[in-house]
Structure formats: C-alpha cells, structure tokens
Coordinates of C-alpha atoms in Angstrom, one line a residue:
M400 CA 5.9 19.4 -17.9
I401 CA 6.4 15.7 -18.8
T402 CA 5.0 13.2 -16.2
Y403 CA 6.2 9.7 -15.9
A404 CA 4.4 6.7 -14.4
Y405 CA 6.1 3.7 -12.9
V406 CA 4.1 0.5 -12.6
G407 CA 5.0 -2.5 -10.5
C408 CA 3.5 -6.0 -11.1
R409 CA 3.5 -9.7 -10.2
T410 CA 5.6 -12.0 -12.4
S411 CA 5.7 -15.4 -10.7
K412 CA 4.1 -18.6 -11.8
W413 CA 3.2 -19.3 -8.2
R414 CA 0.9 -16.2 -8.4
G415 CA -0.3 -17.1 -11.9
A416 CA 1.1 -13.7 -13.0
R417 CA 1.8 -12.3 -16.5
G418 CA 4.0 -9.3 -15.6
K419 CA 7.5 -8.9 -17.1
G420 CA 9.0 -6.2 -14.9
I421 CA 8.8 -2.6 -13.9
T422 CA 7.2 -0.6 -16.6
V423 CA 7.9 3.1 -17.3
F424 CA 5.3 5.2 -19.1
R425 CA 5.5 8.8 -20.4
I426 CA 2.2 10.6 -19.9
A427 CA 1.3 13.2 -22.6
D428 CA -0.6 16.4 -21.9
S429 CA -3.5 14.7 -23.6
G430 CA -3.5 12.0 -20.9
E431 CA -2.3 9.2 -23.2
W432 CA 0.3 6.8 -21.8
E433 CA 3.3 5.7 -23.9
Q434 CA 5.4 2.8 -22.6
I435 CA 9.1 3.7 -22.9
Q436 CA 10.8 1.0 -20.8
C437 CA 10.1 -2.4 -19.2
I438 CA 13.0 -3.4 -17.0
P439 CA 13.3 -6.8 -15.3
S440 CA 14.0 -6.7 -11.6
I441 CA 16.3 -8.9 -9.5
Q442 CA 13.5 -11.2 -8.1
D443 CA 10.0 -12.1 -9.1
N444 CA 7.1 -9.8 -8.3
P445 CA 8.5 -6.2 -8.3
S446 CA 5.2 -5.3 -6.7
W447 CA 5.6 -2.2 -4.5
L448 CA 7.4 1.0 -5.6
T449 CA 8.5 4.0 -3.5
L450 CA 9.8 7.1 -5.2
D451 CA 12.7 9.0 -3.7
A452 CA 12.3 12.5 -5.3
K453 CA 15.3 13.9 -3.4
R454 CA 17.8 11.4 -4.9
N455 CA 15.9 10.5 -8.2
R456 CA 15.6 6.9 -7.1
L457 CA 13.0 4.2 -7.1
Y458 CA 12.9 1.6 -4.3
V459 CA 11.3 -1.7 -5.5
L460 CA 10.0 -4.4 -3.2
H461 CA 9.7 -8.0 -4.4
G462 CA 6.5 -9.5 -3.1
D463 CA 7.0 -13.1 -1.8
G464 CA 10.7 -12.5 -1.9
D465 CA 13.3 -10.9 0.4
R466 CA 15.0 -8.2 -1.5
V467 CA 14.6 -4.5 -2.2
A468 CA 16.1 -3.1 -5.4
V469 CA 17.3 0.5 -5.8
F470 CA 17.0 2.1 -9.3
N471 CA 18.4 5.4 -10.5
R472 CA 15.8 7.5 -12.3
D473 CA 16.8 9.8 -15.1
P474 CA 14.7 12.9 -14.5
E475 CA 15.0 14.0 -18.2
T476 CA 14.0 10.7 -19.8
G477 CA 12.2 8.9 -16.9
R478 CA 14.2 5.7 -17.6
L479 CA 15.5 3.5 -14.8
S480 CA 18.9 1.8 -14.2
L481 CA 19.7 -0.6 -11.4
R482 CA 21.9 0.8 -8.7
N483 CA 22.0 -1.9 -6.1
D484 CA 19.9 -4.2 -4.0
Q485 CA 19.6 -5.2 -0.4
T486 CA 18.0 -7.8 1.9
T487 CA 14.8 -6.8 3.7
G488 CA 15.8 -9.1 6.6
P489 CA 15.9 -12.8 7.7
R490 CA 13.0 -15.1 7.3
H491 CA 10.8 -15.6 10.4
T492 CA 11.4 -18.8 12.3
N493 CA 7.7 -19.9 12.6
P494 CA 7.6 -23.3 10.9
D495 CA 4.0 -23.0 9.7
L496 CA 4.7 -20.2 7.2
E497 CA 4.7 -20.9 3.5
A498 CA 8.3 -21.4 2.3
A499 CA 7.5 -20.0 -1.1
R500 CA 6.8 -16.5 0.3
R501 CA 10.1 -15.9 2.1
N502 CA 9.9 -12.5 3.9
N503 CA 7.2 -11.1 1.5
P504 CA 7.9 -7.3 1.8
V505 CA 4.7 -5.6 0.8
S506 CA 5.0 -1.8 1.5
S507 CA 7.7 0.8 2.1
A508 CA 7.9 4.5 3.0
L509 CA 10.7 7.0 3.5
T510 CA 11.0 8.6 6.9
P511 CA 10.4 12.4 7.1
D512 CA 14.1 13.1 7.0
M513 CA 14.5 10.9 3.9
A514 CA 17.3 9.0 5.7
T515 CA 15.7 5.6 6.2
L516 CA 13.4 3.4 4.3
L517 CA 10.9 1.5 6.4
I518 CA 9.7 -1.8 5.0
A519 CA 6.7 -3.9 6.1
N520 CA 7.8 -7.5 5.9
H521 CA 4.5 -9.4 5.8
E522 CA 5.8 -12.9 6.4
G523 CA 8.6 -11.6 8.5
G524 CA 6.2 -10.1 11.0
N525 CA 8.2 -6.9 11.3
V526 CA 8.9 -3.4 10.0
A527 CA 12.5 -3.1 9.0
A528 CA 14.5 0.1 9.0
L529 CA 17.1 0.4 6.2
P530 CA 19.4 3.4 6.3
V531 CA 19.7 5.2 2.9
N532 CA 23.3 5.8 1.7
D533 CA 25.1 7.1 -1.4
D534 CA 25.1 3.7 -3.0
G535 CA 21.5 2.8 -2.2
L536 CA 20.5 1.1 1.0
D537 CA 22.4 -0.4 4.0
K538 CA 21.3 -3.6 5.6
P539 CA 18.4 -3.4 8.1
A540 CA 19.6 -1.6 11.2
H541 CA 16.5 -2.2 13.3
F542 CA 13.4 -4.4 13.2
S543 CA 10.1 -3.5 14.9
C544 CA 8.8 -7.0 15.5
I545 CA 5.1 -7.7 15.8
E546 CA 4.1 -10.7 17.8
G547 CA 0.8 -12.7 17.8
H548 CA -1.2 -14.2 20.6
P549 CA 0.8 -16.5 22.9
A550 CA 1.0 -20.0 21.4
T551 CA -0.1 -23.1 23.3
D552 CA 3.4 -24.3 22.8
D553 CA 5.6 -21.7 24.5
T554 CA 8.5 -22.6 22.2
L555 CA 6.6 -21.7 19.0
P556 CA 7.4 -18.1 17.8
T557 CA 4.3 -16.1 17.0
L558 CA 3.9 -13.2 14.6
S559 CA 1.3 -10.8 13.2
R560 CA 1.7 -9.5 9.6
P561 CA 2.2 -5.8 8.8
H562 CA 0.7 -4.8 5.4
E563 CA 1.6 -1.2 4.9
V564 CA 3.6 1.7 6.3
V565 CA 2.1 5.2 6.0
F566 CA 3.4 8.4 7.7
L567 CA 1.1 11.1 8.9
P568 CA 2.2 14.1 6.7
G569 CA 4.4 16.6 8.5
S570 CA 4.7 14.2 11.5
D571 CA 7.0 11.5 12.9
L572 CA 3.9 9.3 13.5
F573 CA 3.2 6.4 11.1
A574 CA 0.5 3.8 11.0
V575 CA 0.8 0.1 10.2
P576 CA -2.2 -2.1 9.5
V577 CA -1.5 -5.6 10.8
Q578 CA -3.2 -8.9 9.9
G579 CA -3.8 -11.7 12.3
R580 CA -3.5 -14.7 10.0
K581 CA -3.7 -18.2 11.4
A582 CA 0.0 -19.3 11.0
G583 CA 1.7 -17.4 13.8
N584 CA -1.4 -16.9 15.8
G585 CA -1.6 -13.3 14.7
I586 CA -3.6 -10.3 15.8
D587 CA -5.8 -8.0 13.6
M588 CA -4.9 -4.4 14.6
I589 CA -3.7 -1.0 13.6
R590 CA -0.5 0.1 15.2
L591 CA 0.7 3.7 15.5
Y592 CA 4.5 4.2 15.8
R593 CA 6.7 7.3 16.4
W594 CA 9.9 7.5 14.4
A595 CA 12.8 8.7 16.6
G596 CA 15.7 9.2 14.1
T597 CA 17.1 5.7 14.0
R598 CA 14.3 3.5 15.2
A599 CA 10.5 3.3 15.7
F600 CA 8.7 3.2 19.1
L601 CA 5.2 1.8 19.5
S602 CA 2.8 4.6 20.5
D603 CA -0.6 2.9 20.3
E604 CA -2.3 -0.3 19.2
V605 CA -6.0 -0.7 18.4
R606 CA -7.2 -4.3 18.0
L607 CA -9.9 -4.9 15.4
T608 CA -12.4 -7.8 14.8
P609 CA -10.5 -11.1 14.6
G610 CA -10.4 -12.3 11.0
S611 CA -11.0 -8.9 9.5
W612 CA -7.4 -8.6 8.1
P613 CA -6.6 -4.8 8.2
R614 CA -4.8 -4.1 4.9
H615 CA -4.2 -0.5 4.0
V616 CA -4.6 2.9 5.6
D617 CA -4.7 6.6 4.6
F618 CA -4.6 9.8 6.7
H619 CA -6.9 12.7 6.1
P620 CA -5.0 15.8 4.9
N621 CA -6.0 17.7 8.1
G622 CA -4.2 15.0 10.2
K623 CA -7.2 14.5 12.5
W624 CA -8.5 11.2 11.1
L625 CA -7.1 7.9 9.9
Y626 CA -9.0 5.5 7.6
G627 CA -8.2 1.8 7.5
I628 CA -9.6 -0.8 5.1
S629 CA -9.9 -4.5 6.1
E630 CA -9.9 -7.0 3.3
L631 CA -11.9 -9.9 4.7
S632 CA -14.6 -7.9 6.5
N633 CA -14.9 -5.5 3.6
T634 CA -15.0 -2.5 5.9
V635 CA -13.5 0.9 6.4
T636 CA -12.8 1.9 10.0
V637 CA -12.5 5.6 10.9
F638 CA -10.1 6.6 13.7
D639 CA -9.7 9.9 15.5
V640 CA -5.9 10.8 15.7
D641 CA -4.4 12.4 18.7
K642 CA -1.1 13.7 17.2
D643 CA 0.3 15.0 20.4
G644 CA -0.5 11.9 22.4
G645 CA 0.2 9.5 19.6
S646 CA -3.1 7.6 19.9
L647 CA -6.0 6.3 17.9
T648 CA -9.7 6.1 18.8
V649 CA -12.3 4.1 16.7
K650 CA -15.1 6.4 15.5
Q651 CA -17.0 4.4 12.9
T652 CA -16.9 1.2 10.9
I653 CA -18.8 1.1 7.5
G654 CA -19.1 -1.6 4.8
T655 CA -17.7 -1.3 1.3
L656 CA -20.2 -3.7 -0.4
P657 CA -23.9 -3.4 -1.2
E658 CA -26.2 -4.8 1.5
G659 CA -27.0 -8.4 0.7
Y660 CA -24.0 -9.0 -1.6
N661 CA -22.9 -12.6 -0.7
S662 CA -20.3 -13.5 -3.3
R663 CA -16.6 -13.5 -2.6
S664 CA -15.0 -10.1 -2.5
D665 CA -11.8 -8.8 -0.7
A666 CA -11.3 -5.1 -0.1
S667 CA -7.9 -3.9 -1.2
E668 CA -7.2 -0.2 -1.2
V669 CA -8.3 3.0 0.5
E670 CA -7.6 6.6 -0.7
V671 CA -8.5 10.0 0.6
H672 CA -8.9 12.7 -2.0
P673 CA -6.4 15.5 -1.6
D674 CA -9.1 18.1 -0.8
G675 CA -10.3 15.9 2.0
R676 CA -13.9 15.6 1.0
F677 CA -14.0 12.1 -0.6
L678 CA -12.8 8.6 0.1
Y679 CA -12.4 5.7 -2.3
A680 CA -12.4 2.0 -1.3
A681 CA -11.6 -0.8 -3.9
N682 CA -13.4 -4.1 -3.9
R683 CA -11.8 -7.2 -5.5
G684 CA -14.5 -9.6 -6.5
H685 CA -17.3 -7.1 -6.6
D686 CA -14.9 -5.2 -8.9
T687 CA -16.0 -1.8 -7.9
I688 CA -14.8 1.4 -6.3
A689 CA -17.0 2.5 -3.4
V690 CA -17.2 6.3 -3.1
F691 CA -17.8 7.9 0.2
H692 CA -18.3 11.5 1.3
I693 CA -16.3 12.7 4.3
N694 CA -18.1 14.7 7.0
P695 CA -15.9 17.8 7.4
H696 CA -16.8 18.2 11.1
D697 CA -16.0 14.7 12.4
G698 CA -14.5 12.7 9.6
S699 CA -17.3 10.1 9.4
L700 CA -18.2 8.5 6.1
N701 CA -21.4 8.5 4.1
L702 CA -21.7 6.2 1.1
A703 CA -22.3 7.9 -2.2
G704 CA -22.3 4.9 -4.5
W705 CA -20.3 2.3 -6.4
V706 CA -18.4 2.6 -9.7
P707 CA -17.3 -0.4 -11.8
C708 CA -13.5 -0.5 -11.8
G709 CA -13.3 -1.0 -15.5
G710 CA -11.7 -4.4 -15.3
K711 CA -11.1 -7.3 -12.9
T712 CA -9.6 -7.3 -9.4
P713 CA -8.7 -3.7 -8.5
R714 CA -5.7 -4.5 -6.4
F715 CA -4.2 -1.0 -6.2
T716 CA -5.7 2.4 -6.8
T717 CA -4.3 5.9 -6.6
L718 CA -5.2 9.5 -7.4
S719 CA -3.3 12.1 -9.4
P720 CA -1.6 14.7 -7.1
D721 CA -4.2 17.3 -8.1
G722 CA -7.0 14.9 -7.5
A723 CA -8.4 15.3 -11.0
Q724 CA -7.9 11.7 -12.1
F725 CA -8.3 8.3 -10.4
Y726 CA -6.4 5.2 -11.5
S727 CA -7.4 1.6 -10.9
A728 CA -4.8 -1.1 -11.4
N729 CA -6.9 -4.1 -12.3
E730 CA -4.7 -7.1 -11.7
D731 CA -6.6 -9.9 -13.4
S732 CA -7.7 -8.0 -16.5
D733 CA -4.1 -6.7 -17.1
T734 CA -5.3 -3.1 -17.4
I735 CA -5.0 0.3 -15.7
Q736 CA -8.3 2.2 -16.0
V737 CA -8.3 6.0 -15.8
F738 CA -11.3 7.9 -14.4
D739 CA -12.1 11.6 -14.2
V740 CA -13.1 12.8 -10.7
D741 CA -16.1 15.0 -10.4
A742 CA -14.9 17.9 -8.3
A743 CA -18.3 18.6 -6.8
T744 CA -19.5 15.1 -6.0
G745 CA -16.3 13.0 -6.0
M746 CA -17.9 10.4 -8.3
L747 CA -15.8 8.7 -10.9
A748 CA -16.4 8.9 -14.7
K749 CA -14.7 6.2 -16.8
T750 CA -12.5 7.7 -19.6
D751 CA -11.4 6.1 -22.8
V752 CA -7.8 5.8 -21.5
V753 CA -7.1 2.2 -20.6
I754 CA -3.5 1.2 -20.3
P755 CA -2.5 -2.4 -21.1
S756 CA -0.4 -3.6 -18.1
A757 CA 0.2 -7.2 -17.2
S758 CA -0.7 -8.1 -13.5
P759 CA -0.3 -4.5 -12.3
T760 CA 0.0 -4.0 -8.5
C761 CA 1.3 -0.5 -7.9
I762 CA 1.6 2.9 -9.6
C763 CA 3.7 6.0 -8.7
F764 CA 4.2 9.2 -10.6
A765 CA 7.2 11.6 -11.0

C-alpha cells in the first residue's frame, strides 16, 4: 500500500523561512521519500495540516495569518488541489499585539462527528468552530474566547493564547494548552472542553506556573492520563483525566533537559507512543528528543535518556501509526530525520533516511 506524507512549513521573510509551500511525498516500501508535488498556498506559512480521511481533504492553517485553506486529496496519486479557503476569524482588539501576526492560527482538529473543524487562534485568543460543508468550510460559527488576568485599565481587552486542540480519542472532551504571554495579560493553563454538537463548553481549567508557556498536549491511549509540554519551563506535566467528570488533576512535573544545562532551549512537542509505554519530548536549542518510560500503573514518567534530533530546532515530531518510526522535523536545518523505534526500550536509532525539507513545521500521513 502506497503511503503519502504531507509536510507544512514556514515561508515568510518575517520568520526568516525558506519554505516554498505544502510538499507531498510518496513513501516507498523501502522507507525512501520521493517528492511528487510542492504546491504554494494562499498565504505565507502553511504551517499546520489536518487530514480529513472521510472526505479526502487536507485543511491547512497559515501561521501568522488569518486563513485556512481546503485542499482536495487524490487518494490514488496523493496530489493536492485547492478547493476553497476561509477566514479563521477577526483579529483580537488588544492594541499590544504584533500586527504582523494577525490571528495566527496554530493548530486544528476535527470534531468526533467530522462535522466541524476547531482552530486554535493563538493571537486571536480563541478556539474557532468552522462547520464543514460540501465545498469546504463555512465561516466560524462560534468562538470559545480565552481571557487573561483583568487589566489595570478595565477598558483594555485581555487574552490568553491557545496553542493546540487535541481530542481524547473516543470522547467529546478536548484539551487546549494555553499560553500566558505578556501582551493581553494572559494565563498559563490547560483547559478541558466538552464538545456539544455545535459549540464547546468549558469543563475544567488547571493553571500552571506563570511564564511556563504550555504548548502541546497528548493523551495516553488508555484515556486516563494527559501529558502537556511547556516550552519556556522545558517541562512535561502529567495529569490524571476524569472522563466522566471532565476534569484534570496534576500528578507530576518533570524536566526535559539534563540537569545543569543552562543554554537557551525551548521545548516544542510531546508524543505518546501508540502502545502507551513511551513518551517523547522535543527540545529546540538542546536539539534532542527526551525519551521517557511511562509507568503502566499511574502514568508517571521516568527519564530514559536523550537522543540527538539529527538536525537543528526540532519544531515538530510525530510517530508512524504503527509506532515503528519516529520523525523529527528540524526547522533550522531544513531536514526531516527518520528514526527507528526500539520496541523493547522505546529508544530511537537514527536511520540513513534524511529528507530535505525547507523550514518544516508539520507532517501528516495518508
């Protein structure tokens, strides 16, 4: 069976990027990647991709922008063609925000019924709900707005910045890591929402250390635990998940860097292995993947070691669906490094497969 990989990237001069558009690769049985298409998108930075397997579509967010593009995907050839595009919502009214970043959509996920695309608008301070239609996407029908601490000036609108949307598999619950950046007087926290058909309702909120900047999350396959990575504190926080009550409880916080490491490094990505025994955390600056073993009884983490990412600035990582391979999108070395996963220990072994890819930021497979 032929497998295709779709790679998003940054393209803007403002980001110092080198990407040209969404790149499509055919992956051979040998594991070699062959580029078959590079398609420009409608705005700079087609940096986050969400696959719609039901409709053979790809939804593409434009980081620093304010649009989401909808591409048709040919299942026989893997190639993409633009179907339509849609706004992700209006710009937030806080005057301290950087004008160059607009709404800055950074992550999206389809609801369990595949009827709505949820988008985390980082600079917009909200999660937007866009109904899916035959032509692509409708305009946002609802916004879950995320405010910050009350401002000294009561007239100044506040916001906190969502950075990802991740559903608990088989559930209507989804988690949103939220960053409390200075502009907007934001709050660092993890929010848990429940999707109710046409809109989201806040179910729980756990505040984390100010200045930690929660970035990404991943649920354990058993649904009992949630793992969140914070980029400035370089930590992974483990939460117990109460699915029925829709709540989170902090269990553990553990660092992603070696003790005594004092150079700049920002954690980026967290991945739980499909078999639930291992967790991977990416470090931009230290340029490593931290490997953890997951305690099967309580979900807590034990550090197993660090593996060099094979490049510079591992902004995005992912695992193959079967968990046999691990991929590191190294943004500042313009490469995707492929690793084999040791099924017994979870450790990563660097392979000879290195894919040239300018400023890569996201990978998805079909």
